[in-house]
C-alpha atoms as a printed R data frame, in Angstrom:
    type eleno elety resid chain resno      x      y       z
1   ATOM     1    CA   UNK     A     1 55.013 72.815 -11.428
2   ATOM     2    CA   UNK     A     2 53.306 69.971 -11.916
3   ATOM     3    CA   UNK     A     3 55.045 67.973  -9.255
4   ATOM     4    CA   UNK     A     4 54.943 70.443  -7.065
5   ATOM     5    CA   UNK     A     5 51.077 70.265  -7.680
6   ATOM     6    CA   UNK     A     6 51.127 67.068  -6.899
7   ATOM     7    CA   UNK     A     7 53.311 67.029  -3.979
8   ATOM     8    CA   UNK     A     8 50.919 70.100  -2.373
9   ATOM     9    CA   UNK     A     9 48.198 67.819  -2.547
10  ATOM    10    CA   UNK     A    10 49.562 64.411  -0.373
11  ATOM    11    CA   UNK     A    11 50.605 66.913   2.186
12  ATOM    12    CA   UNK     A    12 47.167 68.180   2.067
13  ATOM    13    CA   UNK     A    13 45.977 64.939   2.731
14  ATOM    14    CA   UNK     A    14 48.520 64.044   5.057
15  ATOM    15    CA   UNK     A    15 47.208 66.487   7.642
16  ATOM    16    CA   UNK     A    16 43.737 65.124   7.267
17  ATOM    17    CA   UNK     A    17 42.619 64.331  10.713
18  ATOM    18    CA   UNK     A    18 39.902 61.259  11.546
19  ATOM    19    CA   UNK     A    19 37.678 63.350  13.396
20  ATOM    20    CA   UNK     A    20 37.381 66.535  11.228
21  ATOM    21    CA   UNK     A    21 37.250 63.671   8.376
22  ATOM    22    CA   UNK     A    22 33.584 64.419   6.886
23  ATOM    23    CA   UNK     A    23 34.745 68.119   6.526
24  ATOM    24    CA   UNK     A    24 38.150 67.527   4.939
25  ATOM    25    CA   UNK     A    25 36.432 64.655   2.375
26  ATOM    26    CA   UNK     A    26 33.798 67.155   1.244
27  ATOM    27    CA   UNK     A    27 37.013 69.492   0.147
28  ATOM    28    CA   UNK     A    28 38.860 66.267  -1.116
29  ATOM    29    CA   UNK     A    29 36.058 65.268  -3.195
30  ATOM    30    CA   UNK     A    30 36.151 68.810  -4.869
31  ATOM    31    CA   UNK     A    31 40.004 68.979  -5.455
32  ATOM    32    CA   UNK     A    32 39.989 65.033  -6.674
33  ATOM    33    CA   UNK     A    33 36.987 65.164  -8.414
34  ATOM    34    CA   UNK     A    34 36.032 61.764  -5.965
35  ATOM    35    CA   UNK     A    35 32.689 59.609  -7.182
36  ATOM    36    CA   UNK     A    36 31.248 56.543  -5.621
37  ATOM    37    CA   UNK     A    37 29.340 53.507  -6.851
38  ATOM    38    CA   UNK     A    38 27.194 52.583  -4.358
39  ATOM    39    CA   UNK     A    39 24.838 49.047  -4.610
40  ATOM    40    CA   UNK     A    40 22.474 47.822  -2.257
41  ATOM    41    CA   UNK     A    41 20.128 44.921  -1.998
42  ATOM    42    CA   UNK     A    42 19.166 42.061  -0.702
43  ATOM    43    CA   UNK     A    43 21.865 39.593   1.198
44  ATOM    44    CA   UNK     A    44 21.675 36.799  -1.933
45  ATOM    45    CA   UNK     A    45 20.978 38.956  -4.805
46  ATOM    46    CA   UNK     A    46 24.490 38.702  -6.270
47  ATOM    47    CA   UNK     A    47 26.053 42.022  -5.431
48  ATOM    48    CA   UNK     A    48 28.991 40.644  -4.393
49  ATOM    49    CA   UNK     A    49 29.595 38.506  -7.457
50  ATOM    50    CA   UNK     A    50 28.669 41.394  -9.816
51  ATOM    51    CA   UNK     A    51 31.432 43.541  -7.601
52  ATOM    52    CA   UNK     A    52 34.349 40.687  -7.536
53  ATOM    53    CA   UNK     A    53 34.581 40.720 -11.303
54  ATOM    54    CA   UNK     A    54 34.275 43.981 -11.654
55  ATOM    55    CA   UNK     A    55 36.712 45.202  -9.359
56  ATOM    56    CA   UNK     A    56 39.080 42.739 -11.491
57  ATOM    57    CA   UNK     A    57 38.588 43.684 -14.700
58  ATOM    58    CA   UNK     A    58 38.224 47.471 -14.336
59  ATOM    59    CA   UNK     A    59 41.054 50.091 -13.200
60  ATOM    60    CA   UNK     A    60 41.537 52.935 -10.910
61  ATOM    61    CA   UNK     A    61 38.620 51.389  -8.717
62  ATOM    62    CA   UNK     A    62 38.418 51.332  -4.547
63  ATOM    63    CA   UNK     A    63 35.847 48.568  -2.895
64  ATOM    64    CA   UNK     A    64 35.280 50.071   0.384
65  ATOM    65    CA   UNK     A    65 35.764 47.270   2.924
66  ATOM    66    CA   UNK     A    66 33.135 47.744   5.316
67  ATOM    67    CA   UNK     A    67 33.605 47.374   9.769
68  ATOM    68    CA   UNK     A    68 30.947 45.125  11.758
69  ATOM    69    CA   UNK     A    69 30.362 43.527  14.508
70  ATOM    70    CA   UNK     A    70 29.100 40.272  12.928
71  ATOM    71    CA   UNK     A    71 31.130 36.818  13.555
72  ATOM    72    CA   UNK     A    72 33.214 35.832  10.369
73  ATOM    73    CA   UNK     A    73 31.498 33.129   8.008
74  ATOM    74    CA   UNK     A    74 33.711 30.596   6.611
75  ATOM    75    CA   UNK     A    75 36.280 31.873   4.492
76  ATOM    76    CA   UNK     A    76 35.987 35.256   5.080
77  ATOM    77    CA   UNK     A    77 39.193 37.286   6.238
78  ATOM    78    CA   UNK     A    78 39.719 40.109   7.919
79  ATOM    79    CA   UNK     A    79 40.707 43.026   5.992
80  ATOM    80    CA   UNK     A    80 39.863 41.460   2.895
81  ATOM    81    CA   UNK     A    81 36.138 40.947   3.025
82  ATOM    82    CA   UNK     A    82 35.258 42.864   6.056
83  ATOM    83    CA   UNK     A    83 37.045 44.734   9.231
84  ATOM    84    CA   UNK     A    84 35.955 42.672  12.028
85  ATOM    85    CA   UNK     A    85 35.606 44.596  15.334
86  ATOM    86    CA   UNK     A    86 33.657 44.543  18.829
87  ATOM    87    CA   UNK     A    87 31.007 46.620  19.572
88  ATOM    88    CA   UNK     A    88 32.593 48.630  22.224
89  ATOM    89    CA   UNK     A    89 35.533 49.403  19.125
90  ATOM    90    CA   UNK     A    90 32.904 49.902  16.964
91  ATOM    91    CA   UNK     A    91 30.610 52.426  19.190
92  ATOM    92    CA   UNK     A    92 33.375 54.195  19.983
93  ATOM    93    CA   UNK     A    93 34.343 54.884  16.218
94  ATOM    94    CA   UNK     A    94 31.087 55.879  16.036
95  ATOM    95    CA   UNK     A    95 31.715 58.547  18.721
96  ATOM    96    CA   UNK     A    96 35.058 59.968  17.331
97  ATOM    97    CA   UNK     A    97 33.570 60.347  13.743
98  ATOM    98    CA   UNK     A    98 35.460 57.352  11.786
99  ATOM    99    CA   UNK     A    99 32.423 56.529   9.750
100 ATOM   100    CA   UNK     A   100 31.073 57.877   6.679
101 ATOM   101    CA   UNK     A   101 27.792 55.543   7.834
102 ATOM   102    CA   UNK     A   102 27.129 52.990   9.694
103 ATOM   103    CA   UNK     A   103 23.622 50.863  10.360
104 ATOM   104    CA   UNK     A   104 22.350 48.196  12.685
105 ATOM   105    CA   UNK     A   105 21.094 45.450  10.769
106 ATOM   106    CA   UNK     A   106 20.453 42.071  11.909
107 ATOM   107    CA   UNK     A   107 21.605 42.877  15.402
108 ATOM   108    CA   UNK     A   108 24.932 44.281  14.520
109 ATOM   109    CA   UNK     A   109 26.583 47.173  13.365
110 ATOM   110    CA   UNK     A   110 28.103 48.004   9.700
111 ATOM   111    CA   UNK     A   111 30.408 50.916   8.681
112 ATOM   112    CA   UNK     A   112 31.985 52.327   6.161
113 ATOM   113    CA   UNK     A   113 35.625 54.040   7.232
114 ATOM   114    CA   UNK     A   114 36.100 57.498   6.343
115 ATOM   115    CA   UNK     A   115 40.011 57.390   6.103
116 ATOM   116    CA   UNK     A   116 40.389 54.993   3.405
117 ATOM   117    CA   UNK     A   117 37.470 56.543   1.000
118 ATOM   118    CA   UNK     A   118 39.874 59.873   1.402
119 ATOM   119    CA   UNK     A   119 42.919 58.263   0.340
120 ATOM   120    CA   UNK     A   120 41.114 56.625  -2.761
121 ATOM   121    CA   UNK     A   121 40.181 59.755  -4.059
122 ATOM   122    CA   UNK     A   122 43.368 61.430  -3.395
123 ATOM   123    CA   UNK     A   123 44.377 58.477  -5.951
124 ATOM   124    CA   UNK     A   124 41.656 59.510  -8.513
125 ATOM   125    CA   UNK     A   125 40.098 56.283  -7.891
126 ATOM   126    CA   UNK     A   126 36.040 55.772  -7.609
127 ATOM   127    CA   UNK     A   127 35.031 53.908  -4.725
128 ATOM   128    CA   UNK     A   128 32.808 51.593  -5.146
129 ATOM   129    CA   UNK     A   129 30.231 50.895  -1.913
130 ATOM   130    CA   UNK     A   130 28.057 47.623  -0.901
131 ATOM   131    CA   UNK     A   131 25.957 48.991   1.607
132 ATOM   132    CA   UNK     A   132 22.623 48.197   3.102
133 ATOM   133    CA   UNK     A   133 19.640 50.809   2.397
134 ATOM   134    CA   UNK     A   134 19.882 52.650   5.767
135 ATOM   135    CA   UNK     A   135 23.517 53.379   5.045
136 ATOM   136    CA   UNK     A   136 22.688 54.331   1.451
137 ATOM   137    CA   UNK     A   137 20.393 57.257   2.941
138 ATOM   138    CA   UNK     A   138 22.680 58.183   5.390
139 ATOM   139    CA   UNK     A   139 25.622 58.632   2.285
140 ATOM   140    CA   UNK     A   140 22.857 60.422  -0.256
141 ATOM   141    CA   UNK     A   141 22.323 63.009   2.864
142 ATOM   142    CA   UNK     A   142 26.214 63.712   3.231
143 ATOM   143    CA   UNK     A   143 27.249 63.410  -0.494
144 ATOM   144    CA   UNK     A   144 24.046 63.576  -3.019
145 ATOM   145    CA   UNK     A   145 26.339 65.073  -5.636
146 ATOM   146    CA   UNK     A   146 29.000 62.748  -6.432
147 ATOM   147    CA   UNK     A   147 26.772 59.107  -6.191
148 ATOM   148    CA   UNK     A   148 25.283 57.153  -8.441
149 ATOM   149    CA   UNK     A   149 23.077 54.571  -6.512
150 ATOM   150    CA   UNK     A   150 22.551 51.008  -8.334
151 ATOM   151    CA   UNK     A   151 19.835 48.775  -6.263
152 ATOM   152    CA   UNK     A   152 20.119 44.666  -7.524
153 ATOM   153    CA   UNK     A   153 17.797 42.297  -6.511
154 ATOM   154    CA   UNK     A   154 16.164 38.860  -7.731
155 ATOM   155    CA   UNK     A   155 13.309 38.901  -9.990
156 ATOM   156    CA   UNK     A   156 11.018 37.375  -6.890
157 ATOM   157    CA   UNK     A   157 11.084 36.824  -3.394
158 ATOM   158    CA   UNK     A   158 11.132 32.918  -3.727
159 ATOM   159    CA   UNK     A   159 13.973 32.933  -6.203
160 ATOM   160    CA   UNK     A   160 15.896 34.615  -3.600
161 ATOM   161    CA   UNK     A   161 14.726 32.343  -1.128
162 ATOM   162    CA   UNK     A   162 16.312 29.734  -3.025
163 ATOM   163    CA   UNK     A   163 19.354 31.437  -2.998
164 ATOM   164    CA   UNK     A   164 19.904 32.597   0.772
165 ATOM   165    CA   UNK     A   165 19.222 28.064   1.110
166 ATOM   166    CA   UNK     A   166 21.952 27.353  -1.262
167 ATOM   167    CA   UNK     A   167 24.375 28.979   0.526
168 ATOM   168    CA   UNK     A   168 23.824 26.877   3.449
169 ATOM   169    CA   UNK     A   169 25.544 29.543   5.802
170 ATOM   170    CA   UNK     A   170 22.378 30.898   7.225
171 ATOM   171    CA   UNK     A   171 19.506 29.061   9.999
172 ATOM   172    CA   UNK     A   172 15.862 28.835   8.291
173 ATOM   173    CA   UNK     A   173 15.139 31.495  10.829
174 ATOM   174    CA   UNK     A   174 18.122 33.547  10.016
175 ATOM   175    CA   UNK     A   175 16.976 33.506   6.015
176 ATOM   176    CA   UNK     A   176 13.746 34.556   7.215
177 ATOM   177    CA   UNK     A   177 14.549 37.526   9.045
178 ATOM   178    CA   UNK     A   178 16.582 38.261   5.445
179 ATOM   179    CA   UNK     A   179 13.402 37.960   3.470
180 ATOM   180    CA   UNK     A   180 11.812 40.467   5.779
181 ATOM   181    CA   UNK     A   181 14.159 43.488   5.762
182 ATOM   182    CA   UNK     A   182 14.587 42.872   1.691
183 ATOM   183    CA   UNK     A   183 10.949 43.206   1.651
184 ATOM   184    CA   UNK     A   184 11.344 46.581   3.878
185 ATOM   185    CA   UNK     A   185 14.371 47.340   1.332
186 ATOM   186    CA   UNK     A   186 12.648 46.592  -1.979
187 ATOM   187    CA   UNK     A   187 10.082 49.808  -0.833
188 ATOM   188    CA   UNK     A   188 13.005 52.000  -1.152
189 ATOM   189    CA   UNK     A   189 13.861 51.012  -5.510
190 ATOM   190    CA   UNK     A   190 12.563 54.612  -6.088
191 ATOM   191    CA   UNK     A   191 15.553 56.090  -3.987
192 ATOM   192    CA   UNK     A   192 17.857 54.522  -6.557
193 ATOM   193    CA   UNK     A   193 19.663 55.614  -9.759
194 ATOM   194    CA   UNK     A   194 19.387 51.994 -11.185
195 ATOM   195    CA   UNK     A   195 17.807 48.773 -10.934
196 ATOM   196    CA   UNK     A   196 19.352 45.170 -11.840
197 ATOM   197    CA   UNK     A   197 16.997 42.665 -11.411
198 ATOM   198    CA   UNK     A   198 19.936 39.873 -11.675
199 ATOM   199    CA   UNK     A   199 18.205 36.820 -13.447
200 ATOM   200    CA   UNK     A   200 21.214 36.840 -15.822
201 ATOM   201    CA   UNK     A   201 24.621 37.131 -14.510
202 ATOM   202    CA   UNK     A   202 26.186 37.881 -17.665
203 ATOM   203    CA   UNK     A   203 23.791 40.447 -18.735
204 ATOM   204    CA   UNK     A   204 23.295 42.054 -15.054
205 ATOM   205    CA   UNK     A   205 27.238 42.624 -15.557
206 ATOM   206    CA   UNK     A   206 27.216 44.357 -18.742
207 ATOM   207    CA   UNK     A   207 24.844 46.844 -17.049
208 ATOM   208    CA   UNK     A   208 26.874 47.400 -14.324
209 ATOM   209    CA   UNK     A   209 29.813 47.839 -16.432
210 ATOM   210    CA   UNK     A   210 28.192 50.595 -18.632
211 ATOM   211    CA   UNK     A   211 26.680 51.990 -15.943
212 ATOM   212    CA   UNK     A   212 30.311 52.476 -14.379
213 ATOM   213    CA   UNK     A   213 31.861 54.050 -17.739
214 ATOM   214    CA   UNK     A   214 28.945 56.756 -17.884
215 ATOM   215    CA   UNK     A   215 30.204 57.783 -14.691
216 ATOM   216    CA   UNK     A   216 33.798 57.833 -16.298
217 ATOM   217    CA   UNK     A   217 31.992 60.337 -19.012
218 ATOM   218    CA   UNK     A   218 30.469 62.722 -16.087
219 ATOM   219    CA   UNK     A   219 31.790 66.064 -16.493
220 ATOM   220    CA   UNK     A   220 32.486 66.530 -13.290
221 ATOM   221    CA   UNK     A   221 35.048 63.793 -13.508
222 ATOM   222    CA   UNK     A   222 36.869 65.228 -16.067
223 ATOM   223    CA   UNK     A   223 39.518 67.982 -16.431
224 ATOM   224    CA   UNK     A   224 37.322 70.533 -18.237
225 ATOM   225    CA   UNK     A   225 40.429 73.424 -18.455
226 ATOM   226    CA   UNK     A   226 42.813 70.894 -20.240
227 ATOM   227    CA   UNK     A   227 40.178 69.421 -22.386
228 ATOM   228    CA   UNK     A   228 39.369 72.489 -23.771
229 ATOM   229    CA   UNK     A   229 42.776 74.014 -24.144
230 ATOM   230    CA   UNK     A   230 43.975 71.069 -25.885
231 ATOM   231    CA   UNK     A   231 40.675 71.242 -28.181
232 ATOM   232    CA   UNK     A   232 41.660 75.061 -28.954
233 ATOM   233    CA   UNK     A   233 45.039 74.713 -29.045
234 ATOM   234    CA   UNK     A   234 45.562 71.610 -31.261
């Protein structure tokens, strides 16, 4: 029975179409019990540091690589760090529904594919987001049930300053235009479940890392049914 369970749901999601995708992930999320771990901040704030360790020393975990229109930086690879598309591409995945959100910041577009958020949860996985604060709203509309929202950011504006000139990858006018919108973002640390002010790698890790296993603990995570019947029944 149980493999027949199982076998009942990848046809399920086999027939999932792209278009009808927001639909069918609403019922996935339900029948997989699907969460997502969604961070935002400021570009320089170490989100993406805090994520690459986690992502290796945790299980059952999906990074959702995000689509844009934005030219590569050095070293970064498609497929692995973003999907890199043109705008026409992009505008018209916009059209047929492939996005769960999608922004324009910085004069192009980000997105986050619908597809592969479906299969993660089809895996039992939770997928973890790093998404700007317009996208964050747009996901909270769709899906206010199933994410918990963690906002990082530097403990000043100079600090990350600092940071974004480190880097070296951005023009002084390019790290300005950054330091505006994470002003605009910082507005929006209300909207969040959790803030990291990341001063302290190590420590700003732990807290993401505990923050992850209370979503492990969430009822609506677990298999209620068997936990009880084995707790009657032992």
């Amino acid at each position: 029975m149980k493999e027949q369970g199982k076998k009942q749901k990848k046809q399920h999601f086999s027939k999932v179409k792209v278009k009808k995708s927001a639909k069918a992930l609403k019922k996935i999320i339900k029948s997989y019990k699907g969460q997502i771990l969604l961070l935002s901040g400021p570009s320089g704030s170490g989100k993406s540091t805090l994520l690459s360790r986690l992502l290796k020393e945790e299980k059952d975990l999906y990074f959702s690589i995000s689509s844009t229109t934005r030219t590569p930086r050095e070293g970064e690879k498609h497929g692995i760090n973003y999907y890199f598309t043109s705008k026409d591409k992009f505008k018209q995945d916009i059209k047929d529904g492939n996005f769960l959100e999608w922004a324009y910041v910085h004069k192009n577009y980000y997105g986050t594919p619908l597809k592969p958020i479906i299969q993660a949860f089809a895996e039992g996985k939770i997928a973890i987001f790093d998404i700007d604060v317009q996208g964050f709203e747009i996901a909270r509309r769709k899906f206010p049930r199933i994410i918990t929202s963690v906002f990082v950011t530097t403990a000043n504006k100079n600090i990350l300053k600092t940071r974004l000139q480190n880097r070296k990858t951005d023009s002084e006018q390019s790290i300005e235009n950054r330091l505006i919108n994470a002003a605009v973002e910082m507005k929006c640390l209300k909207e969040y479940d959790y803030l990291l002010i990341n001063d302290d790698l190590e420590k700003s890790y732990d807290a993401l890392k505990s923050i992850l296993k209370t979503m492990r603990l969430k009822t609506s995570k677990i298999n209620l049914r068997k936990s009880l019947d084995r707790w009657i029944n032992c």
